[in-house]
Tab-separated table of C-alpha atoms and ligand atoms in Angstrom:
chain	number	residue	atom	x	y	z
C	1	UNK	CA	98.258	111.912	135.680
C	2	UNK	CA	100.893	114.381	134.683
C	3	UNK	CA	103.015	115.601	132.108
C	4	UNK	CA	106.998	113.981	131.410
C	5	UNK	CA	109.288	116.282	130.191
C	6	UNK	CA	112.776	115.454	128.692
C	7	UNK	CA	114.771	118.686	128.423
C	8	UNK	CA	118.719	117.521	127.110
C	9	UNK	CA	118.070	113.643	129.165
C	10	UNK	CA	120.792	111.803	127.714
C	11	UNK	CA	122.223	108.179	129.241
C	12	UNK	CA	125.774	106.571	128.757
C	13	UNK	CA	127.174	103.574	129.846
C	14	UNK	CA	131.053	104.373	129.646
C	15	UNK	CA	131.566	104.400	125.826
C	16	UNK	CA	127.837	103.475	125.307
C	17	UNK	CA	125.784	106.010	124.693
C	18	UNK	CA	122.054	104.051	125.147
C	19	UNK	CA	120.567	107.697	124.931
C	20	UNK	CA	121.275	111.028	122.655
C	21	UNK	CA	120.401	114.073	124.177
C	22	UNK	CA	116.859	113.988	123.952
C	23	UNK	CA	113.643	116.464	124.421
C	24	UNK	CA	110.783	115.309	124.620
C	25	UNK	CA	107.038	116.713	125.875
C	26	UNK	CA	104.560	113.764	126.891
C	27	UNK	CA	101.117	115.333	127.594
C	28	UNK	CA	98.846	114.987	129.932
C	29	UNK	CA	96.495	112.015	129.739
C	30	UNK	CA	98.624	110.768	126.840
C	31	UNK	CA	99.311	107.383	125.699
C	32	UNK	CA	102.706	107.716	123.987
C	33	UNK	CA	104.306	104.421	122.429
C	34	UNK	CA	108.857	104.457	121.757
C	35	UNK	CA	108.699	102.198	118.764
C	36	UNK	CA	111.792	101.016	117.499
C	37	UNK	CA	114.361	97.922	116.507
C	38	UNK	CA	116.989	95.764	119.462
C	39	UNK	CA	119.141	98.488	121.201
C	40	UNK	CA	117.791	101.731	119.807
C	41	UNK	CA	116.897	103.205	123.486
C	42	UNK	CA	113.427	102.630	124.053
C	43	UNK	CA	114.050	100.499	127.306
C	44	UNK	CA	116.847	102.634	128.271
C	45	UNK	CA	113.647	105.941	128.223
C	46	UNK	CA	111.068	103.844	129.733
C	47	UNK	CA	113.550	103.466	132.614
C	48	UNK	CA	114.680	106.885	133.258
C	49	UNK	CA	111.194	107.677	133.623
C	50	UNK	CA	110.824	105.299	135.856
C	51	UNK	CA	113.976	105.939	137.885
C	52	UNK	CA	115.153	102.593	137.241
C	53	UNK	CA	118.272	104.644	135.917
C	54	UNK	CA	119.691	108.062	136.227
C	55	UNK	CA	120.195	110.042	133.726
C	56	UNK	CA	124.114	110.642	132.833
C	57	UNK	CA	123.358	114.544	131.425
C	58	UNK	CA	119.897	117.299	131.103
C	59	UNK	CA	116.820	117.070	133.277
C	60	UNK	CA	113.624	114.620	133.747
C	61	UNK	CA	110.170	116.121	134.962
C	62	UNK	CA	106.805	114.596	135.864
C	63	UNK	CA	104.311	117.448	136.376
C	64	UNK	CA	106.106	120.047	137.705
C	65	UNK	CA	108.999	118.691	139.990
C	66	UNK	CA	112.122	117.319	138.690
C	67	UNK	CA	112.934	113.992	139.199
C	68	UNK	CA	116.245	113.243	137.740
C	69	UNK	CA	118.166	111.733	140.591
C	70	UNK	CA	114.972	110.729	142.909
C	71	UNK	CA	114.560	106.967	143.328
C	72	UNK	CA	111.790	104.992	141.747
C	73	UNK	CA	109.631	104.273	145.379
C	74	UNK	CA	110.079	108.580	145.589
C	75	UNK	CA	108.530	108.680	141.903
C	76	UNK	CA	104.305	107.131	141.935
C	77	UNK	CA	104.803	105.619	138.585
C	78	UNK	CA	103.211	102.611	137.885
C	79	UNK	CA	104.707	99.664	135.736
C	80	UNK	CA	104.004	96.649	133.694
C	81	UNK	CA	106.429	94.736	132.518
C	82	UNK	CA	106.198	92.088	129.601
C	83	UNK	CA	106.377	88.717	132.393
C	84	UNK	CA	103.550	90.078	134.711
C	85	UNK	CA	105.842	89.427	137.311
C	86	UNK	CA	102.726	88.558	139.239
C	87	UNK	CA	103.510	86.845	142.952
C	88	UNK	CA	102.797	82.913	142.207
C	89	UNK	CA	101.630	82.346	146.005
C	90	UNK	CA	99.913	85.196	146.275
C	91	UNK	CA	96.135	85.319	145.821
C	92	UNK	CA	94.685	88.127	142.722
C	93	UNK	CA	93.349	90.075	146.003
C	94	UNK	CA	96.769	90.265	147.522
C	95	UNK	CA	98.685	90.740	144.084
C	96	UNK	CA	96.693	94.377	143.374
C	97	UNK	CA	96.543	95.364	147.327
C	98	UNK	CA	100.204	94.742	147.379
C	99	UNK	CA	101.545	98.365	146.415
C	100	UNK	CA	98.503	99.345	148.524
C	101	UNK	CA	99.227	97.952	151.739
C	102	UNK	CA	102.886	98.780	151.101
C	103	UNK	CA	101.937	102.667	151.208
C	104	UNK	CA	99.291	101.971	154.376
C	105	UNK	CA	97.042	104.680	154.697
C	106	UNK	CA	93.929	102.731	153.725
C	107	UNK	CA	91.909	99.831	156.119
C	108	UNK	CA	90.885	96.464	154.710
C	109	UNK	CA	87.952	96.975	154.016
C	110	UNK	CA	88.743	100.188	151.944
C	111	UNK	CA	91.264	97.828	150.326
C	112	UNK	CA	88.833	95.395	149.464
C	113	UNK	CA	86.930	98.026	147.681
C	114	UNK	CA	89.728	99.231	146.108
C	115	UNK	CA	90.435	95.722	144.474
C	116	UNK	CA	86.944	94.998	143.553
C	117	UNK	CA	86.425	98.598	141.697
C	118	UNK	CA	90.353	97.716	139.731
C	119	UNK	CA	88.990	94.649	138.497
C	120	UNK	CA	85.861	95.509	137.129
C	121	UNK	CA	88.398	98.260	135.575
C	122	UNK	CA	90.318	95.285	133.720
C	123	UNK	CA	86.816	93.816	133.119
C	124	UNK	CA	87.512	90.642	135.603
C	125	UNK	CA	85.051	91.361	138.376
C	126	UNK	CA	84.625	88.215	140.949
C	127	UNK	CA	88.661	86.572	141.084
C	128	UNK	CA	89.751	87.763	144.172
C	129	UNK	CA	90.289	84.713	145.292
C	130	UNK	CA	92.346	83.012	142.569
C	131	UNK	CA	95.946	82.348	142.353
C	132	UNK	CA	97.544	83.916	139.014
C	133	UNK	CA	98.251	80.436	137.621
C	134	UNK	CA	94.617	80.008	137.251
C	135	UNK	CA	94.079	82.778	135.326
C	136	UNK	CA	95.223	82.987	131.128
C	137	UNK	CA	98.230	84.564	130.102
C	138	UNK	CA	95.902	87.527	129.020
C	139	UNK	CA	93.764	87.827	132.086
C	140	UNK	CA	97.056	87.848	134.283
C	141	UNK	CA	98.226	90.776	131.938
C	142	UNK	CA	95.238	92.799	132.924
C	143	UNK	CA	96.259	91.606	136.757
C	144	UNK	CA	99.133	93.269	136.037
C	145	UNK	CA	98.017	96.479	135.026
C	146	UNK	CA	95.361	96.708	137.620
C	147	UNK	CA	97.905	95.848	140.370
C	148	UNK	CA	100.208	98.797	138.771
C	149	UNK	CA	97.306	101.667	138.763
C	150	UNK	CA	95.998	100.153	142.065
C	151	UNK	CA	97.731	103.432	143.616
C	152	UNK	CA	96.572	106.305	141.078
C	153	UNK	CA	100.048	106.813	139.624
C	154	UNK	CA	100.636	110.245	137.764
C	155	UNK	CA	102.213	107.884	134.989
C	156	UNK	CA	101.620	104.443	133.740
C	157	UNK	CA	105.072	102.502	132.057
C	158	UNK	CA	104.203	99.365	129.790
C	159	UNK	CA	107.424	97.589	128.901
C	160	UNK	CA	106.265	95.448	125.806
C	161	UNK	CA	103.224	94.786	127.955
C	162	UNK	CA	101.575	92.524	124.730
C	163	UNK	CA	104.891	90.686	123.976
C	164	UNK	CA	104.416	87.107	125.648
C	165	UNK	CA	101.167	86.913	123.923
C	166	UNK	CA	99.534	85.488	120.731
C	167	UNK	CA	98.403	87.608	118.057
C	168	UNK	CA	94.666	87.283	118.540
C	169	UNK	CA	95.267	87.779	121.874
C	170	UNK	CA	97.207	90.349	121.207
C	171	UNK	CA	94.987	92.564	118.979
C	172	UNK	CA	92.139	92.295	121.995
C	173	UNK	CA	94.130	93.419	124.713
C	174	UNK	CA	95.499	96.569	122.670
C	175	UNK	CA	91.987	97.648	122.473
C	176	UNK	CA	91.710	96.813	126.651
C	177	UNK	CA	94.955	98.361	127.491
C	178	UNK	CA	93.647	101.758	125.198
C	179	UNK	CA	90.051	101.424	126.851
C	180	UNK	CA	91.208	101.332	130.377
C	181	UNK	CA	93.890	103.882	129.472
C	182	UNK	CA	91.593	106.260	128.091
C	183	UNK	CA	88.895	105.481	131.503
C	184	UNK	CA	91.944	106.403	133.085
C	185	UNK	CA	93.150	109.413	131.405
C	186	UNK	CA	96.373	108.315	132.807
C	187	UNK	CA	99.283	109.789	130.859
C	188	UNK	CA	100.616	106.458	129.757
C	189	UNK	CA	104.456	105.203	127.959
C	190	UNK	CA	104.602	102.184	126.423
C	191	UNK	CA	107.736	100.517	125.018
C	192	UNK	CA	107.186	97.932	121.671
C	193	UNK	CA	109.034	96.568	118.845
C	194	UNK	CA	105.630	96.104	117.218
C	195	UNK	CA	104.800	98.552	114.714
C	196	UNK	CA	100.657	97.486	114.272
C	197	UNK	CA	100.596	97.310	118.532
C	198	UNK	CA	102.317	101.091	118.190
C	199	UNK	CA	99.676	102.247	116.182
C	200	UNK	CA	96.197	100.935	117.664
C	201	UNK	CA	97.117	102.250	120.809
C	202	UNK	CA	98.677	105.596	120.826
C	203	UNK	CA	98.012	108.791	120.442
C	204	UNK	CA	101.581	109.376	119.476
C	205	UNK	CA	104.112	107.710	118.358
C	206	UNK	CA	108.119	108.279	118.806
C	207	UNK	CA	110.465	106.122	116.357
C	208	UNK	CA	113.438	105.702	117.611
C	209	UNK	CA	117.051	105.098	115.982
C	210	UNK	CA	120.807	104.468	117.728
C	211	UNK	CA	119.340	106.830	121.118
C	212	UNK	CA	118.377	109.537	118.936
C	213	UNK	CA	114.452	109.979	118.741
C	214	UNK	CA	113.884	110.292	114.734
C	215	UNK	CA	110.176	111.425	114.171
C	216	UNK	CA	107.200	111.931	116.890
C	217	UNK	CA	103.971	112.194	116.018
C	218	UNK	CA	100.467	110.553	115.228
C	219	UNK	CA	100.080	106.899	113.083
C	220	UNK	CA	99.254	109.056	110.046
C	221	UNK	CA	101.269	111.711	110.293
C	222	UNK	CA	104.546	108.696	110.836
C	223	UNK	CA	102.502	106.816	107.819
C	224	UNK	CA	101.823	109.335	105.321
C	225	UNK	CA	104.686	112.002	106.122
C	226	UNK	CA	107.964	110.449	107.187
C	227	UNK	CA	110.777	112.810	107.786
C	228	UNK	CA	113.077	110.038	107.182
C	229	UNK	CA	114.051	107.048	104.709
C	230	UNK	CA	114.331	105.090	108.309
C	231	UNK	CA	111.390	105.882	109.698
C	232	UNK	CA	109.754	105.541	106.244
C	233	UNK	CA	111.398	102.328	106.340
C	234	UNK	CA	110.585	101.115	109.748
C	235	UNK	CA	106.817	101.539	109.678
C	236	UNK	CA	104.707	99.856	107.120
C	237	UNK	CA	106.567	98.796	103.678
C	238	UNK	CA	107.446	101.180	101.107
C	239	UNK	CA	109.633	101.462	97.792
C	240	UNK	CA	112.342	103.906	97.349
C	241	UNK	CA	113.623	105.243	93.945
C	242	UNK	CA	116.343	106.702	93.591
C	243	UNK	CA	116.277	110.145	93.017
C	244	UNK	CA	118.080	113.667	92.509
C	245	UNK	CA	116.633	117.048	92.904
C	246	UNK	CA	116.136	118.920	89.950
C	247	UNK	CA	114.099	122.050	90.806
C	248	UNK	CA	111.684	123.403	93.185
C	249	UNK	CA	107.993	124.188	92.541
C	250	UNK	CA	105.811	125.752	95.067
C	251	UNK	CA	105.033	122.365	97.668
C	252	UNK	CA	106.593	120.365	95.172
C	253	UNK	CA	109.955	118.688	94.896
C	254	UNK	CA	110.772	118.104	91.329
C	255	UNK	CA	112.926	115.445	91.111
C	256	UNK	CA	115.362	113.575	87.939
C	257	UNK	CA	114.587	109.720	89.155
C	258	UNK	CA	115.408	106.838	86.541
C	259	UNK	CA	115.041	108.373	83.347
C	260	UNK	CA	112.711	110.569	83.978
C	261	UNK	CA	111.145	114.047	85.642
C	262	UNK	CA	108.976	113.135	88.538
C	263	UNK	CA	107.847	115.100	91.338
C	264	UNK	CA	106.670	114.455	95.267
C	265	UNK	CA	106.461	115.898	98.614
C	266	UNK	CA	108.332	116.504	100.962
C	267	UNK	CA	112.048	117.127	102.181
C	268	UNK	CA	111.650	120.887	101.602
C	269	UNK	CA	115.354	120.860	102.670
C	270	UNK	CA	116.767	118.857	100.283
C	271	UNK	CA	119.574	121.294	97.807
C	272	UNK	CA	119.390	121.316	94.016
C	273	UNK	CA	121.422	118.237	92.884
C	274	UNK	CA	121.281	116.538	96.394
C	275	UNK	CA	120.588	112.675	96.047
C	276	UNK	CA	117.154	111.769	97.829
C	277	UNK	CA	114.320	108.739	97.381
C	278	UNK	CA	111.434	108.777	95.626
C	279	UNK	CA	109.156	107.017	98.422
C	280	UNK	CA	106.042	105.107	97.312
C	281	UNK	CA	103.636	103.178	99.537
C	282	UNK	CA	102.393	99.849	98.077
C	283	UNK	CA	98.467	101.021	98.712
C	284	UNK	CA	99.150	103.983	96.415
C	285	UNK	CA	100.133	101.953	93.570
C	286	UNK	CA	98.254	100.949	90.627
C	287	UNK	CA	99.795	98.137	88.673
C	288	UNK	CA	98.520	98.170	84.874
C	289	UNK	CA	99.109	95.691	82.478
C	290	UNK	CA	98.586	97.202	79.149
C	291	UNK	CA	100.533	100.194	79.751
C	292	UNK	CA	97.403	102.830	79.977
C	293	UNK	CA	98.263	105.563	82.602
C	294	UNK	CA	95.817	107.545	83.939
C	295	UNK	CA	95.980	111.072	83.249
C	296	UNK	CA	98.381	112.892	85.326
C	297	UNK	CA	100.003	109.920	87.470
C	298	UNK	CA	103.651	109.175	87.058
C	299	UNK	CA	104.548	105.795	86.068
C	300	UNK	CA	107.143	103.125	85.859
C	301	UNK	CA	107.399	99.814	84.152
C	302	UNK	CA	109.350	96.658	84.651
C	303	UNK	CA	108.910	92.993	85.087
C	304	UNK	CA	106.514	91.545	87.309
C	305	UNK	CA	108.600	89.139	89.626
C	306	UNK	CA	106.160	87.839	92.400
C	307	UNK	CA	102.442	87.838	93.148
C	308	UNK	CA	101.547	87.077	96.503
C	309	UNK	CA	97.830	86.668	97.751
C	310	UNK	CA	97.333	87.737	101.551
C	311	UNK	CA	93.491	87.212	101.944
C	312	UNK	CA	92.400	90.748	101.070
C	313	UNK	CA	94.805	91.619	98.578
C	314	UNK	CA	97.276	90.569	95.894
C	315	UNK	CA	101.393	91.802	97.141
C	316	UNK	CA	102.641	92.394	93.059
C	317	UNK	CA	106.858	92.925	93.412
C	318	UNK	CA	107.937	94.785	90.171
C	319	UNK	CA	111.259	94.698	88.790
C	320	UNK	CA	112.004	98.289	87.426
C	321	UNK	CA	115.687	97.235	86.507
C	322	UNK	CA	118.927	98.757	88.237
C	323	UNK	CA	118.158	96.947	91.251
C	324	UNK	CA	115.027	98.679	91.876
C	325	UNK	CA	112.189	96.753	93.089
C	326	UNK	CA	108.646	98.272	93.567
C	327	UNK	CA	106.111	95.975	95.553
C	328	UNK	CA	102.590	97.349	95.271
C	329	UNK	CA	99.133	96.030	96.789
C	330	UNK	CA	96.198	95.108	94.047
C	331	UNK	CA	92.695	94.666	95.246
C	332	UNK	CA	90.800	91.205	94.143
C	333	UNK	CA	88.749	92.853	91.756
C	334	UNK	CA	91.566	94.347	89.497
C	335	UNK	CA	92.489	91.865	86.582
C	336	UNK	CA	95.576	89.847	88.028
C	337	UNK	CA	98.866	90.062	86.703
C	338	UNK	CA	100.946	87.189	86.337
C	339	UNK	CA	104.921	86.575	86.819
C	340	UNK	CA	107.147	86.674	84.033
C	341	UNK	CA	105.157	89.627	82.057
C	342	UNK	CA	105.779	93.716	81.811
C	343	UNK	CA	103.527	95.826	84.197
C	344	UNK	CA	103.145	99.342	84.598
C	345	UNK	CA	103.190	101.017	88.009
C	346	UNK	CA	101.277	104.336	88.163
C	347	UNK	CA	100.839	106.835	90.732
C	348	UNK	CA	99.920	109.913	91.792
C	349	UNK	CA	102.490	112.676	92.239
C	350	UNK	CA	100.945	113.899	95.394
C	351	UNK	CA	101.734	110.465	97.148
C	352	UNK	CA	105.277	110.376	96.231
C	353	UNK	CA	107.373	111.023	99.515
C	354	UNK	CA	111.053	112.900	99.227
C	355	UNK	CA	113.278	112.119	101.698
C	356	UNK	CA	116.850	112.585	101.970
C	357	UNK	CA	119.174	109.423	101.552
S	1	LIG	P1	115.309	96.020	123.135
S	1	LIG	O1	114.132	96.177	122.206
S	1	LIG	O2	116.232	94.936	122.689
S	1	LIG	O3	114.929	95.944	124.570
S	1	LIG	P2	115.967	98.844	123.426
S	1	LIG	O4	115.589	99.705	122.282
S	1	LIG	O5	115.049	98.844	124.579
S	1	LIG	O6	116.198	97.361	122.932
S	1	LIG	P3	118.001	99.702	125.297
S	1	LIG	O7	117.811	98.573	126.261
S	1	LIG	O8	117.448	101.009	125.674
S	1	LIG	O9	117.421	99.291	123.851
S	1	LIG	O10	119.554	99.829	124.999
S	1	LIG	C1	120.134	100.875	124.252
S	1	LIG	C2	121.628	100.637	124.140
S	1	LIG	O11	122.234	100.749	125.421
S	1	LIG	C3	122.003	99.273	123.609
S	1	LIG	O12	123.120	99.414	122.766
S	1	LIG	C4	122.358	98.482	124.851
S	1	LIG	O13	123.297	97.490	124.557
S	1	LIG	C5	122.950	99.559	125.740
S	1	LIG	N1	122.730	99.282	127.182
S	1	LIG	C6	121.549	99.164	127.815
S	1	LIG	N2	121.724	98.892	129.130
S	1	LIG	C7	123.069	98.812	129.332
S	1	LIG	C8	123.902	98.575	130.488
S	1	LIG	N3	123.385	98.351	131.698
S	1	LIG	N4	125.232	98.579	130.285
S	1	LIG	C9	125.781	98.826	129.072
S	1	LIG	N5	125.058	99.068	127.966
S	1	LIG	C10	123.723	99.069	128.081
C-alpha cells in the first residue's frame, strides 16, 4: 500500500479541460471514493492514477517515486472495472493467476496457494474450477477484485465497481469490498456516481464539480458541513433559503432571510450584504401544525403541498411562498399533516448551514 499524491495534476484534451489543477493527499491504507455527476473528472483521476493517461501539467506520486509519465504495467496498481472484464474461457483459477503468471517469479504450486488464500479473501473458497459464467454477477465482482490484488498492489482502483448490480446486491458487496479493503489495508480509490455507495465505504470522500475537486472529507463532515451550495446539493437533499448577511456574531452568521432575522453556521467568509442560502436538512426539521415553536428554534410557515410516506418516515414539501419550497422528514409517531393546510417549519439555529450562492 502507499500513499497518492496530486501536487498541480491537471488533464486537457485540446480545449477540454477533464481536470483543474488539482492537489490532492490519499493516505496510506485509505479507501478514498471521487463522487460526482456525468463528466465532472472522476474517471479522468482514477486513470491518471492508473497511468491509463498522462497528465497534461503538475506531478503524480505513489509512495515516494513519481509516476507521471511511467506506463501502467511500470505502475503495480490493481484495477476493477464496473464489467469484471473477467476472461469467459478461462477457468476462476486461471482468471486470478493471470497477472501472476504474467509477472513469473512464483511456481504452480505457490500459485495455487496464492489463488486458494485470494478466494477465501473474497469469501468464495472451493471455485477454482468454475468458468465465470457460472458464477452470479456478484460473486464474479469479487473474482474481479481478487484477480486485481492477486499481486499485492501498493493501490487498488474501483471504477464504479457496484454499478452493474442490483441494489440489494449492491448494499452487501459495499460492506465486502470495505471488509476486504480494510483486511487489506490497501490504500484503495474508488470512482461512483452513487452518493449512499460513497458513503458506506469510505473513509473519505472527494465531490467533484467541472475537474475542480469541491470539498474532501469524511460522510459527516460532507453531510453536516458543506462548504458549498453544490456539494450541499449533491449529497443528501436539503432546502435553501434565500438569504443576505446582516451581521456577524461570534460562530454565528446572522443572516436577513424572508422577512425575517435568522442565524446559522457557516461561510465565515461571506461579506456584510453578500447574498448566501440558508441551508436546512429535511431530518432537522420539525413540521408543526398549530403554529407552537419551541423555544429558541427559528421557524417558517407556508402551505403544506405533498406528503409522501417512504416506510420509515413521512417526506412533508412546504410551500413558504416566493418560490421557496422546504421538504422536511416527520417520524410516524408525530400527528400527520395533511395537503392543502398551513404548517409551521421549526428549527434549530445551530443546524442552519450558510453557504455562499
Ligand atoms: P462519468 O461518470 O460519465 O464516467 P466522469 O466524471 O468520470 O464521468 P470523465 O470521464 O473524467 O468524467 O470526463 C471529464 C471530462 O473530460 C468530460 O467533459 C469528458 O467529456 C472529457 N473527456 C474525457 N475523456 C476524453 C477524451 N479522451 N477526449 C476528449 N474529452 C474527454
Amino acid at each position: 500500500m502507499s500513499r497518492v499524491r496530486f501536487e498541480g495534476v491537471a488533464k486537457e484534451y485540446g480545449p477540454v479541460v477533464a481536470l483543474q489543477p488539482l492537489d490532492l493527499d490519499i493516505r496510506e491504507g485509505e479507501f478514498l471514493t471521487l463522487l460526482g455527476p456525468s463528466g465532472c473528472g472522476k474517471t479522468t483521476t482514477l486513470r491518471l492514477i492508473a497511468g491509463l493517461i498522462t497528465p497534461t501539467r503538475g506531478r503524480l506520486y505513489l509512495g515516494d517515486d513519481e509516476v507521471s509519465l511511467l506506463p501502467p504495467e511500470k505502475r503495480n496498481v490493481g484495477m476493477v472495472f464496473q464489467d469484471y472484464a473477467l476472461f469467459p474461457h478461462m477457468t476462476i483459477r486461471d482468471n486470478i493467476a493471470f497477472g501472476l503468471v504474467e509477472r513469473g517469479g512464483l511456481d504452480k504450486a505457490a500459485i495455487g496457494r496464492r489463488v486458494s488464500e485470494l478466494l477465501e479473501l473474497v469469501s468464495l473458497p472451493g471455485v477454482e474450477a468454475r468458468y465465470p459464467s457460472q458464477l452470479s454477477g456478484g460473486q464474479q465482482q469479487r473474482i474481479a477484485v481478487a484477480r486485481a490484488v492477486a499481486f499485492a498492489p501498493k493501490v487498488l482502483l474501483l471504477d464504479e465497481p457496484l454499478g452493474a448490480l442490483d441494489l440489494k446486491l449492491r448494499e452487501s458487496m459495499q460492506v465486502e469490498l470495505r471488509r476486504i479493503q480494510q483486511e487489506l489495508s490497501i490504500t484503495t480509490v474508488a470512482v461512483t456516481h452513487d452518493q449512499t455507495e460513497a458513503m458506506n465505504m469510505s473513509d473519505r470522500i472527494a465531490i467533484m464539480n467541472h475537474g475542480v475537486l469541491e470539498q474532501i472529507g469524511t460522510a459527516d463532515e460532507i453531510y453536516d458541513r458543506p462548504k458549498t451550495r453544490y456539494v450541499a446539493d449533491f449529497v443528501g437533499q436539503i432546502s435553501f433559503l434565500p438569504a443576505r448577511v446582516s451581521a456577524r456574531d461570534g460562530e454565528w452568521t446572522v443572516v436577513e432571510s424572508m422577512g425575517r432575522t435568522r442565524r446559522g453556521r457557516g461561510d465565515a467568509t461571506a461579506t456584510l450584504g453578500r447574498d448566501v442560502a440558508l441551508a436546512l436538512r429535511p431530518e432537522r426539521l420539525r413540521v408543526v401544525a398549530d403554529g407552537t415553536v419551541p423555544a429558541g428554534n427559528d421557524s417558517l410557515s407556508g402551505t403544506v403541498t405533498g406528503v409522501r410516506f417512504i416506510g420509515s418516515r413521512h417526506i412533508v414539501t412546504v410551500d413558504a411562498g416566493d418560490g421557496v419550497l422546504v421538504v422536511a422528514e416527520m417520524s410516524r409517531n408525530e400527528p400527520p399533516c395533511d395537503p392543502g393546510t398551513r404548517a409551521t417549519v421549526c428549527w434549530n439555529p445551530a443546524d442552519a448551514i450558510v453557504l455562499a450562492q
